[in-house]
mmCIF file of C-alpha atoms and ligand atoms in Angstrom:
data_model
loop_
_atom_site.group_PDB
_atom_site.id
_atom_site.type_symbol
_atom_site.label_atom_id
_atom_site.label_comp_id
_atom_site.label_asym_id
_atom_site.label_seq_id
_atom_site.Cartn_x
_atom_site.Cartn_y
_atom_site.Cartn_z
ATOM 1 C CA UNK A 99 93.528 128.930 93.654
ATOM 2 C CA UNK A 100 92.378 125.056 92.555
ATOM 3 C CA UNK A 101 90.052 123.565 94.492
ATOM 4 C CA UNK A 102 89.632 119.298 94.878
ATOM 5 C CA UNK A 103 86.794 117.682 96.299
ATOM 6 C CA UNK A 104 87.727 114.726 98.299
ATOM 7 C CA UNK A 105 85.949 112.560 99.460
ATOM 8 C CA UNK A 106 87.396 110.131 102.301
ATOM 9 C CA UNK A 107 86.421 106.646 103.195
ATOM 10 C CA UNK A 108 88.665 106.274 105.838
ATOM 11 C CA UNK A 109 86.605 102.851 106.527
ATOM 12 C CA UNK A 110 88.028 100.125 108.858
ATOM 13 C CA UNK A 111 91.027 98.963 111.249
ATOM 14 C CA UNK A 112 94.153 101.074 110.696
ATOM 15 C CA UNK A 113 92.425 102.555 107.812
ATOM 16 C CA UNK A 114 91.521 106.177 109.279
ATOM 17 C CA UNK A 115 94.973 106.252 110.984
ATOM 18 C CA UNK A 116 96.960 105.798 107.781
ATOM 19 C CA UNK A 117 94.409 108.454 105.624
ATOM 20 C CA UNK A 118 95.063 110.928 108.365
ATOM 21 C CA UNK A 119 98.909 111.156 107.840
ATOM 22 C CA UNK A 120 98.500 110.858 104.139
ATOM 23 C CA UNK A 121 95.374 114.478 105.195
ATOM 24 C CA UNK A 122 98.235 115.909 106.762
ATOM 25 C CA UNK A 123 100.671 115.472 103.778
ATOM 26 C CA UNK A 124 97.701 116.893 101.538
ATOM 27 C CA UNK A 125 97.392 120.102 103.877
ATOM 28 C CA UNK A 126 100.723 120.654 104.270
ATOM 29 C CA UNK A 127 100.887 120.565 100.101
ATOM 30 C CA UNK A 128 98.115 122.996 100.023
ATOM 31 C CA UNK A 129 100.126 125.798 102.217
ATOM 32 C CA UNK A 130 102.852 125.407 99.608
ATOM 33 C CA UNK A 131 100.988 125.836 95.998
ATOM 34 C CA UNK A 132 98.070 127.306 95.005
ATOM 35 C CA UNK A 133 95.643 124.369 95.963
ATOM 36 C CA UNK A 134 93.038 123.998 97.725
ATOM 37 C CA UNK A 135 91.169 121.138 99.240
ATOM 38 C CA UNK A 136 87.705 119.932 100.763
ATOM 39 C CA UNK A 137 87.946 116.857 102.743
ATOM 40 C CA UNK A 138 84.817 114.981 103.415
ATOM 41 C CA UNK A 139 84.737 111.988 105.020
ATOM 42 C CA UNK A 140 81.595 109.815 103.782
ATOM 43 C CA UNK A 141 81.917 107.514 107.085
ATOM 44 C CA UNK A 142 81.548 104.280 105.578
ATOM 45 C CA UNK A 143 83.193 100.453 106.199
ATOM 46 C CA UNK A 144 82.176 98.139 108.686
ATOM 47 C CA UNK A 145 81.382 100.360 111.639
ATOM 48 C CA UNK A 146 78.636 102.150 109.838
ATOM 49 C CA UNK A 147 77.045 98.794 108.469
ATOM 50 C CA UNK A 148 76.858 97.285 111.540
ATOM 51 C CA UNK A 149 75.029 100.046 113.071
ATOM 52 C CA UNK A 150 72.658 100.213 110.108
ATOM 53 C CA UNK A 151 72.762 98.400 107.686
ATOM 54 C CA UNK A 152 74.530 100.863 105.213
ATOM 55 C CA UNK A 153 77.245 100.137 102.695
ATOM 56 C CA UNK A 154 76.914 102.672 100.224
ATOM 57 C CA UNK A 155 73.610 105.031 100.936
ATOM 58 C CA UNK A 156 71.418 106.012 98.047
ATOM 59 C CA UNK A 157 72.463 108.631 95.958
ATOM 60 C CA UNK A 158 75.986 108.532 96.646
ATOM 61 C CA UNK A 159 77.471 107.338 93.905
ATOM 62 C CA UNK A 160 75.446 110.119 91.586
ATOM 63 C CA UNK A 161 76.777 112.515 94.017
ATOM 64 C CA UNK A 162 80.376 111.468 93.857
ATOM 65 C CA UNK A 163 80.137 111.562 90.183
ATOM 66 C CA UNK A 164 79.413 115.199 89.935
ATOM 67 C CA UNK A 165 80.358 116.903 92.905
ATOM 68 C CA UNK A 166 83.883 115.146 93.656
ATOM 69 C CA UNK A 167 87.640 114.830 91.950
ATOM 70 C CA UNK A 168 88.731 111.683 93.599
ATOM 71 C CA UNK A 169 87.875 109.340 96.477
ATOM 72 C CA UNK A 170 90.847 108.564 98.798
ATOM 73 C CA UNK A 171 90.555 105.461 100.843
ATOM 74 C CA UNK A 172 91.596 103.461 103.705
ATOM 75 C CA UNK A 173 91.096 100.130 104.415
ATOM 76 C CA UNK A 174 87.818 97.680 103.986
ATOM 77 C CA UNK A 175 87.319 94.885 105.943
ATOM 78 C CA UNK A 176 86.022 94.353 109.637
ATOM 79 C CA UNK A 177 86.312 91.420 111.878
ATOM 80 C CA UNK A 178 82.570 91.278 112.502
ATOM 81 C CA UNK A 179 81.750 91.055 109.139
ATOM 82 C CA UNK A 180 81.510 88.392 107.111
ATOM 83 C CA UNK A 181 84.449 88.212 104.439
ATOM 84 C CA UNK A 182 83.002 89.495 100.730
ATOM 85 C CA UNK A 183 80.072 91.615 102.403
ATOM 86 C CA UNK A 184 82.054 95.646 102.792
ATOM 87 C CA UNK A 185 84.284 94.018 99.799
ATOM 88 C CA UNK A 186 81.653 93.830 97.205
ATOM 89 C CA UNK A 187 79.154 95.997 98.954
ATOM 90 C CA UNK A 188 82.106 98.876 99.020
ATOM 91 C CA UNK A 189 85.015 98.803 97.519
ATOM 92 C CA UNK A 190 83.765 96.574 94.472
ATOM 93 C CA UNK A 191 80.435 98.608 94.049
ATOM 94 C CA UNK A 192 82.599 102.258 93.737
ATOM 95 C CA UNK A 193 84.707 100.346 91.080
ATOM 96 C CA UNK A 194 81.612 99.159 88.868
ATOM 97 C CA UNK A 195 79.376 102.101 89.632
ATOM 98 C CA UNK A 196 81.889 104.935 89.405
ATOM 99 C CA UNK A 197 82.894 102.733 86.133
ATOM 100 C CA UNK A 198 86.654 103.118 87.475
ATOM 101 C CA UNK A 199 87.881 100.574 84.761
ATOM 102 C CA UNK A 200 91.359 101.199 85.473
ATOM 103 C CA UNK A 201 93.582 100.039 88.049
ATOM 104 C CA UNK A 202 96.742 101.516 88.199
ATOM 105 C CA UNK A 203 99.406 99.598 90.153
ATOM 106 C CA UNK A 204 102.999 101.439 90.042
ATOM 107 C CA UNK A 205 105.442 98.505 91.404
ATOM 108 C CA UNK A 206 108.832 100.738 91.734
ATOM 109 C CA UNK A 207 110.975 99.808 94.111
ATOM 110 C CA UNK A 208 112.393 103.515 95.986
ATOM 111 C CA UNK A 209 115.961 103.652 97.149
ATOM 112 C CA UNK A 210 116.600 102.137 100.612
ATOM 113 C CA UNK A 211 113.491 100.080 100.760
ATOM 114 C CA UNK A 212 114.064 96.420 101.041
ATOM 115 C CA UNK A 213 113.114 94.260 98.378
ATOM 116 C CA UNK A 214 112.885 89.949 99.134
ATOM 117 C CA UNK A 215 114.761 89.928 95.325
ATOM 118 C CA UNK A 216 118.466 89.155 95.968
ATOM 119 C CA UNK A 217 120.476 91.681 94.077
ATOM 120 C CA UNK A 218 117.921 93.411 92.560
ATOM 121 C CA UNK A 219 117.884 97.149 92.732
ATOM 122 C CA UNK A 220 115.429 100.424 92.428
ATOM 123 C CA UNK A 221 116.801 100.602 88.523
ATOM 124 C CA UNK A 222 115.472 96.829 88.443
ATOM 125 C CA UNK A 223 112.207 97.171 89.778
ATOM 126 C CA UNK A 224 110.536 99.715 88.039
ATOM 127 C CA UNK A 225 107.588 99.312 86.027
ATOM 128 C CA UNK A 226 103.574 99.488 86.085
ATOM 129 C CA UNK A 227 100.626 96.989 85.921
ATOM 130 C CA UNK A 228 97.539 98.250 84.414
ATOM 131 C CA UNK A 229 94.693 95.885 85.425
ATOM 132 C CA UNK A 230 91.360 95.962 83.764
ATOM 133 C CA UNK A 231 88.852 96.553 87.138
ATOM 134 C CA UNK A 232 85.338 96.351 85.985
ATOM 135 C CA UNK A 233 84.967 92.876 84.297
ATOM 136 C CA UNK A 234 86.302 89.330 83.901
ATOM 137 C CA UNK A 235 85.924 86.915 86.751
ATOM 138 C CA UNK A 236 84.968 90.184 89.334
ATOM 139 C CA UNK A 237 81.427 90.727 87.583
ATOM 140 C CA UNK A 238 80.460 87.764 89.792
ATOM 141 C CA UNK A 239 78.014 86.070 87.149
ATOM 142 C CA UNK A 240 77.650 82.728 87.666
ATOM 143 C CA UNK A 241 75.202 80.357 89.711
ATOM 144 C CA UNK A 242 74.942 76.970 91.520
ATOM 145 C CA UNK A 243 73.308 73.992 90.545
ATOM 146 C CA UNK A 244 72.153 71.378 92.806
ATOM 147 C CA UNK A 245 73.518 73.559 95.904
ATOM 148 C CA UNK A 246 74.615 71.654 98.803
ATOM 149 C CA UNK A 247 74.039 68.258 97.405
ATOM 150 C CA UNK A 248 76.968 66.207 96.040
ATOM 151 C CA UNK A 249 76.123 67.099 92.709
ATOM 152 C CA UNK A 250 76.528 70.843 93.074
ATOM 153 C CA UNK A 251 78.004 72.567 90.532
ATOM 154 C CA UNK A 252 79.379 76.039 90.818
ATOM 155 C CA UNK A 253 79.604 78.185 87.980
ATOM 156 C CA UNK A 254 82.078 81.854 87.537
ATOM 157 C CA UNK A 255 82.060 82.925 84.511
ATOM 158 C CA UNK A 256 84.567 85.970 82.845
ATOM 159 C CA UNK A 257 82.662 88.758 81.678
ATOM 160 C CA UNK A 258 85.457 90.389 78.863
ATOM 161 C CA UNK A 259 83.142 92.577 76.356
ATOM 162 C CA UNK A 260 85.056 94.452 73.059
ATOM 163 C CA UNK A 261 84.520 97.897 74.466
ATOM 164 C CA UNK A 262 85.876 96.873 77.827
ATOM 165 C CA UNK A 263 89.441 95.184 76.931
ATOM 166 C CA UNK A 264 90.139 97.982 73.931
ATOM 167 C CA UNK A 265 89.465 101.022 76.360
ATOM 168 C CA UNK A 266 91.633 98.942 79.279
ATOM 169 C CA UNK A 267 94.460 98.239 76.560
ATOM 170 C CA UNK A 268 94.652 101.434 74.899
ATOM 171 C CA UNK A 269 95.002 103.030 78.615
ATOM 172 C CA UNK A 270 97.729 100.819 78.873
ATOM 173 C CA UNK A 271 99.435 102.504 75.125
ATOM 174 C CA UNK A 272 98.940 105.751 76.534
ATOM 175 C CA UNK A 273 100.402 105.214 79.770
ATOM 176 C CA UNK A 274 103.284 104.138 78.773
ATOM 177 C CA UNK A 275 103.944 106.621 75.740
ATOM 178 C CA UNK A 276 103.637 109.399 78.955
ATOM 179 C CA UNK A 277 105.599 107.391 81.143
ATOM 180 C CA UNK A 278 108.401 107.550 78.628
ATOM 181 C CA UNK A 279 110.505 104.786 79.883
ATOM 182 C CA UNK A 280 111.371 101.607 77.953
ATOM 183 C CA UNK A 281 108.395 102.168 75.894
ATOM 184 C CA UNK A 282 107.340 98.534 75.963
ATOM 185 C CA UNK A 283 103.762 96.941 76.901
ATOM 186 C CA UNK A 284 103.778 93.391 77.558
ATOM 187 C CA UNK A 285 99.872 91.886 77.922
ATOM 188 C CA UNK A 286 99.540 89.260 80.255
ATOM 189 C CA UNK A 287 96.754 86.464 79.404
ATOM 190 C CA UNK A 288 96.251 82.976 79.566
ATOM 191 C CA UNK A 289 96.065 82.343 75.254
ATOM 192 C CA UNK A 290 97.096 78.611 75.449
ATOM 193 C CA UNK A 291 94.058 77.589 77.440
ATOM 194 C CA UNK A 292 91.623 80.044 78.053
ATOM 195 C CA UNK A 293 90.678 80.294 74.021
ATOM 196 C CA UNK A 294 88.156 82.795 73.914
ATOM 197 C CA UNK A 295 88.910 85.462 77.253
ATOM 198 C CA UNK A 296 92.685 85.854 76.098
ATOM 199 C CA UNK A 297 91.942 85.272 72.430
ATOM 200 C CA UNK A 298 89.617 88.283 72.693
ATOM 201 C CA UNK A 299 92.324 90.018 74.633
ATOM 202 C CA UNK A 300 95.280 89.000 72.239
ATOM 203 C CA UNK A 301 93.247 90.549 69.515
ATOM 204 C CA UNK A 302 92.291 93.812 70.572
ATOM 205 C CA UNK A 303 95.804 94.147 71.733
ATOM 206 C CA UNK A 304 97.696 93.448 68.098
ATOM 207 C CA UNK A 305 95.020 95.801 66.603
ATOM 208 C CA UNK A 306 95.875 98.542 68.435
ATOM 209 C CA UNK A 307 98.957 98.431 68.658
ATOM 210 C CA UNK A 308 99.189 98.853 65.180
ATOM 211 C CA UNK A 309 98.151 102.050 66.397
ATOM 212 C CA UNK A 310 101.180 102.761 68.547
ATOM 213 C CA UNK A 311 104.077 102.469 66.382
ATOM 214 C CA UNK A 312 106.374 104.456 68.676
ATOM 215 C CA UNK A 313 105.607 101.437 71.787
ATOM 216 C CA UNK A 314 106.945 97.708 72.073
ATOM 217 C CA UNK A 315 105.237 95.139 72.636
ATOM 218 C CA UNK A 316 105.916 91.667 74.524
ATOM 219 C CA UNK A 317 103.324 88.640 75.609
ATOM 220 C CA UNK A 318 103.476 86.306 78.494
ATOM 221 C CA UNK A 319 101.162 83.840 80.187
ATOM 222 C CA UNK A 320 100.152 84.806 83.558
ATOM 223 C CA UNK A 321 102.102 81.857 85.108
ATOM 224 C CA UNK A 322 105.577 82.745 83.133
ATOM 225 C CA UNK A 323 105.026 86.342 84.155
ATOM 226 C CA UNK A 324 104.782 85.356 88.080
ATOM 227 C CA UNK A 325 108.293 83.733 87.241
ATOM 228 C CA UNK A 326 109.888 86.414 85.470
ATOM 229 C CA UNK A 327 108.480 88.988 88.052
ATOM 230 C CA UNK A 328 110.796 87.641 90.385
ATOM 231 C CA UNK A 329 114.036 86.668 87.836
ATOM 232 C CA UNK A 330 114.043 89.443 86.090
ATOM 233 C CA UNK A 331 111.644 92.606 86.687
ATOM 234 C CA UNK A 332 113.766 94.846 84.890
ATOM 235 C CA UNK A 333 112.282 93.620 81.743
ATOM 236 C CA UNK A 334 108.869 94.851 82.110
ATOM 237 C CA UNK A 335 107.620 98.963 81.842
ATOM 238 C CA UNK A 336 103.785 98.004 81.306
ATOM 239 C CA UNK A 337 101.998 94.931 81.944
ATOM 240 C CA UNK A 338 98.091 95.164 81.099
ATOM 241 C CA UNK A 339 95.942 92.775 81.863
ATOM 242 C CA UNK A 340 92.781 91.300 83.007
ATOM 243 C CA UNK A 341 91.085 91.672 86.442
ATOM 244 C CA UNK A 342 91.600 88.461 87.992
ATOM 245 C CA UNK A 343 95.249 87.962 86.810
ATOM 246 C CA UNK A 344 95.641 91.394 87.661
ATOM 247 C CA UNK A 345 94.923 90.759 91.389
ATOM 248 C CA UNK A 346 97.600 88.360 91.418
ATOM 249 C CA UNK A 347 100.437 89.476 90.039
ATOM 250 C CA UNK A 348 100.023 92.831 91.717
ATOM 251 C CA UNK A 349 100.233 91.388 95.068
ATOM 252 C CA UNK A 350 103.778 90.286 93.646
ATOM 253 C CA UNK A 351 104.273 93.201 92.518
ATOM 254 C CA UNK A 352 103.533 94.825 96.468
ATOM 255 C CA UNK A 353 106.154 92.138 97.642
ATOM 256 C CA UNK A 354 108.936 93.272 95.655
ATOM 257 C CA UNK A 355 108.311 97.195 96.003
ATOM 258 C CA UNK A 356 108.515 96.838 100.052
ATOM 259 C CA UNK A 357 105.272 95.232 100.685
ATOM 260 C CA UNK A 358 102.781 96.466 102.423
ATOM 261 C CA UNK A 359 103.871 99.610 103.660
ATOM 262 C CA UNK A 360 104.662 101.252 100.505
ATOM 263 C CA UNK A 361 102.391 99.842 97.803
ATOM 264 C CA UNK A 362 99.578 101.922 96.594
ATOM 265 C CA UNK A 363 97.126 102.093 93.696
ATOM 266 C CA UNK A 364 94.291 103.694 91.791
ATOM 267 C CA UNK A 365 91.012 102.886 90.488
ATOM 268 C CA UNK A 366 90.503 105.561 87.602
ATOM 269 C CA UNK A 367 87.861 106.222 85.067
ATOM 270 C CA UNK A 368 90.043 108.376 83.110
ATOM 271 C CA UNK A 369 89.025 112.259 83.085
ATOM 272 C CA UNK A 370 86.300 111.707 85.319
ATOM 273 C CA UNK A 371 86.461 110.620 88.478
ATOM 274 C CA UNK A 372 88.806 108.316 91.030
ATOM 275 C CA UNK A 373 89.740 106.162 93.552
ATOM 276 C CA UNK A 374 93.184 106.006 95.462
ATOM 277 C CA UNK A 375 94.342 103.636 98.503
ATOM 278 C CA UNK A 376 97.118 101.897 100.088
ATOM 279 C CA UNK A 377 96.915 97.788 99.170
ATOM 280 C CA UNK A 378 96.986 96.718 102.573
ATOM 281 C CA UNK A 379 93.848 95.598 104.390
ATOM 282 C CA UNK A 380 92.710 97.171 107.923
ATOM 283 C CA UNK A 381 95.383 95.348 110.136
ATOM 284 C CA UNK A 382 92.888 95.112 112.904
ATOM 285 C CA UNK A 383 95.341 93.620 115.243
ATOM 286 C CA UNK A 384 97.539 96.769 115.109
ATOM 287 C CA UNK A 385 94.407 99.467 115.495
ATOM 288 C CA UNK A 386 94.573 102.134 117.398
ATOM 289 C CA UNK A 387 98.204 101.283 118.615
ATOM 290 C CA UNK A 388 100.529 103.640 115.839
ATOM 291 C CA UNK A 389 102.673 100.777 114.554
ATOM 292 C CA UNK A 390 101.538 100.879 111.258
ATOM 293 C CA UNK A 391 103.298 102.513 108.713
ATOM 294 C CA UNK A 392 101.245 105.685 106.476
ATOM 295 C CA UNK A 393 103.355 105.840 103.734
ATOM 296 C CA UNK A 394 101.847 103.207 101.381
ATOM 297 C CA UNK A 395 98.596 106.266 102.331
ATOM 298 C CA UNK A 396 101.037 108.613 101.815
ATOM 299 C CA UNK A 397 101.767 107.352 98.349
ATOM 300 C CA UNK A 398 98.376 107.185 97.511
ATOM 301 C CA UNK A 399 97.851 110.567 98.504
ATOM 302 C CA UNK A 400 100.791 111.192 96.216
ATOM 303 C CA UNK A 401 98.544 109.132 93.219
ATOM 304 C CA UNK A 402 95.753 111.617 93.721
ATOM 305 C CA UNK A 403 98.379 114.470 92.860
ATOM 306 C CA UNK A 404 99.778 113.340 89.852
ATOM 307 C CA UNK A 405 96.131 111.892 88.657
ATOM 308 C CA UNK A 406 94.955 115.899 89.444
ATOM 309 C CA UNK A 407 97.651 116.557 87.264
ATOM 310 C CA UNK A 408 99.546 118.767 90.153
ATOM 311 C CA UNK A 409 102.840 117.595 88.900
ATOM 312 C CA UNK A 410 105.234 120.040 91.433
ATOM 313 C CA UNK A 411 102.615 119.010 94.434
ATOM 314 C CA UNK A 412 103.312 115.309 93.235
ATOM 315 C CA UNK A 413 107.116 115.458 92.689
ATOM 316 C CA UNK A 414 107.399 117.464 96.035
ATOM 317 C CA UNK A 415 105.451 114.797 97.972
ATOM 318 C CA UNK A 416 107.565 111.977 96.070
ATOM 319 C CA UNK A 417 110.659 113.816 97.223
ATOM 320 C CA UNK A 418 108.811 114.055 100.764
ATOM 321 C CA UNK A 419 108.416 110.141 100.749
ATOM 322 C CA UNK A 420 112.270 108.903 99.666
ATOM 323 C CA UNK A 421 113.345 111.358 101.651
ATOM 324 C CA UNK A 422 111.590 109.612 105.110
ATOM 325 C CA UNK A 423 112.201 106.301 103.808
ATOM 326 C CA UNK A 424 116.065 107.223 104.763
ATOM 327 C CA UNK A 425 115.055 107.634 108.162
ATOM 328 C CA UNK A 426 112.687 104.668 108.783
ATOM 329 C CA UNK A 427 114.489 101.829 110.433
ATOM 330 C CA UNK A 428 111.810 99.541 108.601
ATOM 331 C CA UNK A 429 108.934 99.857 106.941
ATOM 332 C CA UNK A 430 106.740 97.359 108.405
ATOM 333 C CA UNK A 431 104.441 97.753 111.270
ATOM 334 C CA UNK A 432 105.986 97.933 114.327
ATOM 335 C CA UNK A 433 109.573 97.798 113.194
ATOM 336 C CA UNK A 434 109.426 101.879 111.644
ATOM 337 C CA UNK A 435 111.446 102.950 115.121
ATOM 338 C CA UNK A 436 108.613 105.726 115.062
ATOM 339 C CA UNK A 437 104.829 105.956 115.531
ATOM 340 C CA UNK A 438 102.449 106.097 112.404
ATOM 341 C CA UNK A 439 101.716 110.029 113.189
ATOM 342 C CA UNK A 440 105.471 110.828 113.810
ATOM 343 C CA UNK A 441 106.023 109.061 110.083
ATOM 344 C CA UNK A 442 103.283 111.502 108.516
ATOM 345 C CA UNK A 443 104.912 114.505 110.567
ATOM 346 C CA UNK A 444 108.274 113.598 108.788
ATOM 347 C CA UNK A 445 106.608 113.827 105.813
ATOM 348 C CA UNK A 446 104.572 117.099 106.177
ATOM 349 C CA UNK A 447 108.081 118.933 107.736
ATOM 350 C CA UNK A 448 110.016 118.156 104.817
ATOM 351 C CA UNK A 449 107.421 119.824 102.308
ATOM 352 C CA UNK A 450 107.402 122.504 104.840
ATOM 353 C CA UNK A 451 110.968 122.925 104.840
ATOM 354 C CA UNK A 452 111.413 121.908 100.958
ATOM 355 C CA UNK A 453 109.747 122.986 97.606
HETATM 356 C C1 IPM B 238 92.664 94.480 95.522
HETATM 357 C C2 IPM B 238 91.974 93.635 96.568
HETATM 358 C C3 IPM B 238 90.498 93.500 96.214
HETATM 359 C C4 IPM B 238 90.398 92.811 94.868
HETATM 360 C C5 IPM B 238 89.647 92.771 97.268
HETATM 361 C C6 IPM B 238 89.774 93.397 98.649
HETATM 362 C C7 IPM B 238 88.209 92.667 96.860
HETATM 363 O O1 IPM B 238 92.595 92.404 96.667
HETATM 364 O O2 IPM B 238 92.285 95.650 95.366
HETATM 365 O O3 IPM B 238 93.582 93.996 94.857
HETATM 366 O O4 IPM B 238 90.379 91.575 94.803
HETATM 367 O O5 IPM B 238 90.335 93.508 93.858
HETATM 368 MG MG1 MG B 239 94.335 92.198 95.465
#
């Protein structure tokens, strides 16, 4: 028998709805292999802070580090709150604590599932972004001068040190050499204006490469990737790249997998410990009222499988997923033709039935 620790920040809005169904998938997994998990939910987001205070208590970041596999989350982000507070307080603080310098977008577009691209199909839309998620603009160093006055000046500098970009970029090389696909990583940087970030960046990446003789490699600039995103995906297996652009393009990237509803990723410190969660926010019009839809949970649920390296468990769940897709009239909120628990019931009777 295996045994996970997971730890669950279910956190805020629809978020505990959604990381129920994608529980339920996980327990219905663990009646089918030889896996075991511990679920415990750490009861943080904007609830808890505006009781007390608390973002993340003391001590729990040492204790997720040695006594947990991965953290599976919901949604941050509370009405009440001021915008930036649970963000950097949170979800930002697990990132740079945890050191989770990975994050690990998959933008694949499943059959059935609507993409805005005309005539583009799942064996278009099929590739990774690898975004660098401990440094760069996110580090939030910086200042103001003159504050308030009409001479203010505000300052945000990009943090990008050696050790940072090389570990980022050769994740990227050895993601794609296991993904196995077209074998081709295309860095995404800025090198015609922002002369030392994406110098640094271009660098590191032609030096290791030379590593890699078995991969591809391509360049864009962040602003002719956003173009050829949309013209032609099919080109791309794995983009890496820097936080900042990374945040952009991978909200693209949610767009043309199905949006919302379907678009997961990680936050991984590889070997050690990590984060998982759908990319949409808490919804907090739609809580408490079953119209949103769990399988962007469900896929992250799916992340923390393959990232446990449970690769039937994973490919069962996957099969799980496509197979509910079918029967979804939609897959945004409200528009499913089912309720968010009936969507995770789907899922957890076909890996009954299946596998
Ligand atoms: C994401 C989100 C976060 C980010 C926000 C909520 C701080 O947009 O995970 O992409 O900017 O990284
Ligand atoms: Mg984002």
């Amino acid at each position: 028998m295996r045994k996970y620790r997971i730890a669950l920040i279910p956190g805020d809005g629809t978020g505990p709805e959604v990381v129920a169904e994608g529980v339920k998938a996980l327990n219905a997994i663990s009646k089918k292999f030889d896996i075991e998990f511990q679920f415990n939910d750490l009861g943080l987001g904007g609830d808890r802070y505006l009781k007390d205070g608390t973002l993340i208590p003391d001590g729990l970041i040492d204790e997720l580090r040695e006594n947990y596999d991965a953290i599976y989350l919901g949604a941050i982000g509370h009405p009440e709150v001021k915008p930036g507070i649970l963000e950097r307080g949170i979800l930002l603080r697990l990132r740079f604590d945890l050191d989770l310098y990975i994050n690990l977008r998959p933008v694949i577009l499943l059959p059935g599932v609507y993409t805005p691209i005309k005539d583009k199909g799942p064996e278009d839309i099929d590739f990774v972004v690898i975004r660098e998620n401990t440094e760069g603009m996110y580090v939030g160093a910086g200042g103001f001068l003159n504050k308030g006055t009409p001479h203010e000046v505000a300052i945000q500098e990009s943090i990008n040190t050696r050790r940072g970009v090389e570990r980022c970029i050769r994740y990227a090389f050895d993601y794609c050499r296991k993904r196995d696909k077209k074998r081709l990583v295309t860095l995404c940087a800025k090198t015609n204006v922002l002369n030392y970030e994406s110098d640094l960046w271009f660098r590191v990446f032609e030096e290791v490469a030379k590593e890699y003789s078995d991969i591809n490699t391509n360049y864009q600039h962040v602003d002719a990737l956003c173009m050829w995103m949309i013209k032609n995906p099919e080109q791309f297996d794995v983009v890496v790249t820097n936080n900042m652009f990374g945040d952009i393009i991978t909200d693209i990237g949610a767009i043309i997998q199905g949006g919302l509803g379907i678009a997961a990723g990680g936050n991984i410190n590889p070997g050690k410990i990590a984060m998982f969660e759908p990319i949409g926010g808490s919804a907090p019009k739609y809580t408490g009222q079953g119209k949103i839809n769990p399988l962007a949970a469900i896929c992250a649920a799916q992340m923390i499988l393959e990232y446990l390296n449970e690769e039937k468990a994973a490919s069962l769940l996957m099969d799980a997923i496509k197979d509910t897709i079918k029967k979804l009239k939609s897959l945004d909120a409200g528009r499913m033709g089912y309720t968010t628990s009936e969507v995770g019931d789907m899922v957890a009777n076909y890996i009954e039935q299946n596998g």
